PDB file of C-alpha atoms in Angstrom:
ATOM      1  CA  MET A  26      14.341  -0.635 -15.790  1.00  0.00           C
ATOM      2  CA  ALA A  27      15.832  -0.896 -12.913  1.00  0.00           C
ATOM      3  CA  ASP A  28      16.084   2.841 -12.886  1.00  0.00           C
ATOM      4  CA  ASP A  29      12.404   3.355 -13.438  1.00  0.00           C
ATOM      5  CA  PHE A  30      11.395   0.655 -10.887  1.00  0.00           C
ATOM      6  CA  GLN A  31      13.357   2.870  -8.307  1.00  0.00           C
ATOM      7  CA  ASP A  32      11.792   6.310  -9.721  1.00  0.00           C
ATOM      8  CA  ILE A  33       8.076   4.661  -8.766  1.00  0.00           C
ATOM      9  CA  PHE A  34       9.438   2.985  -5.392  1.00  0.00           C
ATOM     10  CA  ASN A  35      10.685   6.871  -4.662  1.00  0.00           C
ATOM     11  CA  ALA A  36       7.317   7.674  -5.805  1.00  0.00           C
ATOM     12  CA  LEU A  37       4.944   5.792  -3.809  1.00  0.00           C
ATOM     13  CA  HIS A  38       7.382   5.673  -0.629  1.00  0.00           C
ATOM     14  CA  PRO A  39       6.267   9.114   0.367  1.00  0.00           C
ATOM     15  CA  LEU A  40       2.195   8.186  -0.058  1.00  0.00           C
ATOM     16  CA  TYR A  41       3.313   5.497   3.059  1.00  0.00           C
ATOM     17  CA  ARG A  42       5.805   7.158   5.302  1.00  0.00           C
ATOM     18  CA  VAL A  43       3.629   9.926   5.636  1.00  0.00           C
ATOM     19  CA  HIS A  44       1.097   8.297   7.663  1.00  0.00           C
ATOM     20  CA  ALA A  45       4.599   6.700  10.077  1.00  0.00           C
ATOM     21  CA  ASP A  46       2.915   7.745  13.168  1.00  0.00           C
ATOM     22  CA  ALA A  47      -0.209   6.725  12.797  1.00  0.00           C
ATOM     23  CA  CYS A  48       1.354   3.203  12.311  1.00  0.00           C
ATOM     24  CA  VAL A  49       4.122   1.005  13.275  1.00  0.00           C
ATOM     25  CA  VAL A  50       7.270   0.495  10.426  1.00  0.00           C
ATOM     26  CA  LEU A  51       8.066  -2.506   9.949  1.00  0.00           C
ATOM     27  CA  ARG A  52       9.988  -2.509   7.057  1.00  0.00           C
ATOM     28  CA  ASN A  53      12.673   0.781   5.711  1.00  0.00           C
ATOM     29  CA  GLU A  54      14.847  -0.202   3.203  1.00  0.00           C
ATOM     30  CA  ALA A  55      16.471   0.689   0.148  1.00  0.00           C
ATOM     31  CA  MET A  56      13.317  -1.873  -2.080  1.00  0.00           C
ATOM     32  CA  ALA A  57      10.715  -2.045   0.391  1.00  0.00           C
ATOM     33  CA  TYR A  58       8.813  -0.015   2.711  1.00  0.00           C
ATOM     34  CA  TYR A  59       6.133  -1.746   5.112  1.00  0.00           C
ATOM     35  CA  LEU A  60       3.609  -0.640   7.853  1.00  0.00           C
ATOM     36  CA  GLY A  61       1.577  -2.026  10.212  1.00  0.00           C
ATOM     37  CA  THR A  62      -0.890  -1.539  12.732  1.00  0.00           C
ATOM     38  CA  HIS A  63      -1.002  -1.507  15.923  1.00  0.00           C
ATOM     39  CA  GLU A  64      -3.156  -4.474  16.627  1.00  0.00           C
ATOM     40  CA  VAL A  65      -1.212  -7.733  17.380  1.00  0.00           C
ATOM     41  CA  ARG A  66      -3.352 -11.298  17.739  1.00  0.00           C
ATOM     42  CA  ALA A  67      -2.859 -12.346  21.029  1.00  0.00           C
ATOM     43  CA  LYS A  68      -2.348 -16.594  20.225  1.00  0.00           C
ATOM     44  CA  ASP A  69       0.319 -16.054  18.097  1.00  0.00           C
ATOM     45  CA  GLY A  70       2.081 -11.954  18.261  1.00  0.00           C
ATOM     46  CA  TYR A  71       1.488 -11.425  14.594  1.00  0.00           C
ATOM     47  CA  ARG A  72       0.877  -7.712  13.526  1.00  0.00           C
ATOM     48  CA  THR A  73      -1.829  -6.820  10.889  1.00  0.00           C
ATOM     49  CA  ASP A  74      -0.189  -5.266   8.058  1.00  0.00           C
ATOM     50  CA  PHE A  75      -1.391  -1.986   6.692  1.00  0.00           C
ATOM     51  CA  GLY A  76       0.658  -1.364   3.433  1.00  0.00           C
ATOM     52  CA  GLY A  77       3.562  -0.769   1.785  1.00  0.00           C
ATOM     53  CA  VAL A  78       6.054  -0.659  -0.882  1.00  0.00           C
ATOM     54  CA  GLU A  79       8.627  -2.676  -2.413  1.00  0.00           C
ATOM     55  CA  ILE A  80       9.947  -3.571  -5.544  1.00  0.00           C
ATOM     56  CA  LYS A  81       9.850  -6.507  -7.104  1.00  0.00           C
ATOM     57  CA  LYS A  82      11.339  -8.532  -9.971  1.00  0.00           C
ATOM     58  CA  ALA A  83       9.049  -7.570 -12.679  1.00  0.00           C
ATOM     59  CA  HIS A  84       7.347  -4.634 -11.362  1.00  0.00           C
ATOM     60  CA  VAL A  85       6.748  -2.704  -8.362  1.00  0.00           C
ATOM     61  CA  SER A  86       3.959  -3.558  -5.583  1.00  0.00           C
ATOM     62  CA  ALA A  87       1.625  -1.529  -3.438  1.00  0.00           C
ATOM     63  CA  HIS A  88       0.426  -3.183  -0.930  1.00  0.00           C
ATOM     64  CA  LEU A  89      -2.885  -1.450   0.806  1.00  0.00           C
ATOM     65  CA  MET A  90      -4.669  -4.155   3.506  1.00  0.00           C
ATOM     66  CA  PRO A  91      -7.482  -1.433   4.185  1.00  0.00           C
ATOM     67  CA  VAL A  92      -9.016  -2.797   0.604  1.00  0.00           C
ATOM     68  CA  TYR A  93      -8.765  -6.078   1.677  1.00  0.00           C
ATOM     69  CA  VAL A  94     -10.265  -5.720   5.056  1.00  0.00           C
ATOM     70  CA  HIS A  95     -13.268  -3.303   3.503  1.00  0.00           C
ATOM     71  CA  PRO A  96     -13.673  -4.152   0.115  1.00  0.00           C
ATOM     72  CA  ASP A  97     -16.221  -1.678  -0.473  1.00  0.00           C
ATOM     73  CA  MET A  98     -13.363   0.966  -1.127  1.00  0.00           C
ATOM     74  CA  LEU A  99     -12.524  -0.012  -4.445  1.00  0.00           C
ATOM     75  CA  ASP A 100     -16.292   0.595  -5.453  1.00  0.00           C
ATOM     76  CA  GLN A 101     -15.245   3.726  -6.389  1.00  0.00           C
ATOM     77  CA  ILE A 102     -11.491   3.600  -7.644  1.00  0.00           C
ATOM     78  CA  SER A 103     -11.208   3.953 -11.813  1.00  0.00           C
ATOM     79  CA  PRO A 104     -10.960   1.052 -14.062  1.00  0.00           C
ATOM     80  CA  ALA A 105      -7.062   2.245 -14.653  1.00  0.00           C
ATOM     81  CA  LEU A 106      -6.089   1.380 -10.858  1.00  0.00           C
ATOM     82  CA  ARG A 107      -8.467  -1.545 -10.726  1.00  0.00           C
ATOM     83  CA  LYS A 108      -6.545  -2.865 -13.564  1.00  0.00           C
ATOM     84  CA  ARG A 109      -3.208  -2.344 -11.783  1.00  0.00           C
ATOM     85  CA  MET A 110      -4.898  -5.309  -8.964  1.00  0.00           C
ATOM     86  CA  GLN A 111      -3.378  -8.014  -8.473  1.00  0.00           C
ATOM     87  CA  GLY A 112      -5.533 -10.260  -5.978  1.00  0.00           C
ATOM     88  CA  LYS A 113      -7.293  -8.492  -2.996  1.00  0.00           C
ATOM     89  CA  SER A 114      -4.672  -5.586  -1.886  1.00  0.00           C
ATOM     90  CA  CYS A 115      -2.028  -5.409  -4.070  1.00  0.00           C
ATOM     91  CA  PHE A 116      -2.155  -2.570  -7.014  1.00  0.00           C
ATOM     92  CA  ASN A 117       1.693  -3.201  -9.002  1.00  0.00           C
ATOM     93  CA  PHE A 118       3.176  -0.455 -11.803  1.00  0.00           C
ATOM     94  CA  ARG A 119       5.624  -1.075 -14.452  1.00  0.00           C
ATOM     95  CA  THR A 120       5.823   2.433 -15.234  1.00  0.00           C
ATOM     96  CA  MET A 121       5.386   5.473 -13.854  1.00  0.00           C
ATOM     97  CA  ASP A 122       1.426   7.342 -13.869  1.00  0.00           C
ATOM     98  CA  ARG A 123       0.937  10.146 -11.677  1.00  0.00           C
ATOM     99  CA  ALA A 124      -2.777  10.074 -11.829  1.00  0.00           C
ATOM    100  CA  LEU A 125      -2.697   6.462 -10.765  1.00  0.00           C
ATOM    101  CA  PHE A 126      -0.124   7.370  -7.989  1.00  0.00           C
ATOM    102  CA  GLU A 127      -2.853  10.595  -6.409  1.00  0.00           C
ATOM    103  CA  GLU A 128      -5.616   7.970  -7.016  1.00  0.00           C
ATOM    104  CA  LEU A 129      -3.656   5.320  -5.034  1.00  0.00           C
ATOM    105  CA  ASN A 130      -2.711   8.221  -2.234  1.00  0.00           C
ATOM    106  CA  THR A 131      -6.760   9.287  -1.852  1.00  0.00           C
ATOM    107  CA  LEU A 132      -6.975   5.320  -1.647  1.00  0.00           C
ATOM    108  CA  ILE A 133      -4.021   5.013   1.273  1.00  0.00           C
ATOM    109  CA  THR A 134      -5.578   8.344   2.796  1.00  0.00           C
ATOM    110  CA  ALA A 135      -8.858   6.245   3.204  1.00  0.00           C
ATOM    111  CA  GLY A 136      -7.441   3.173   4.583  1.00  0.00           C
ATOM    112  CA  VAL A 137      -5.555   4.751   7.566  1.00  0.00           C
ATOM    113  CA  ALA A 138      -9.480   6.947   8.244  1.00  0.00           C
ATOM    114  CA  ARG A 139     -10.910   3.303   8.156  1.00  0.00           C
ATOM    115  CA  PHE A 140      -8.482   1.350  10.564  1.00  0.00           C
ATOM    116  CA  LYS A 141      -9.287   4.548  12.425  1.00  0.00           C
ATOM    117  CA  GLN A 142     -12.661   3.915  13.110  1.00  0.00           C
ATOM    118  CA  ASP A 143     -11.518   0.687  13.332  1.00  0.00           C
ATOM    119  CA  GLY A 144      -9.296   0.851  16.450  1.00  0.00           C
ATOM    120  CA  ARG A 145      -6.333  -0.812  14.258  1.00  0.00           C
ATOM    121  CA  LEU A 146      -4.513   2.508  14.212  1.00  0.00           C
TER     122      LEU A 146
END
């Protein structure tokens, strides 16, 4: 199962990495890759997350904060991708699914555009 998770991570990682220039790389490790926005709260210095991918014990998680901030972005996703949702901004994968990864890629790209409109990126 660990090899499968590494393959999933290796498929999802580039979907985020391609947007690294627009974001701030928060974590770049063998099992976790996270991007943040340029928005930093004045009161505590917290940098808003954009999203990322991480190998967990039972699945690979793909986080995407633009869908939390703008839930209307989820209106057009497929039932299959929605089934992978955990909470409001996380998608969990246990198996390779290129079609869902492509759909997630479209959502990530739309999230970058949306956060640029917001002035976060």
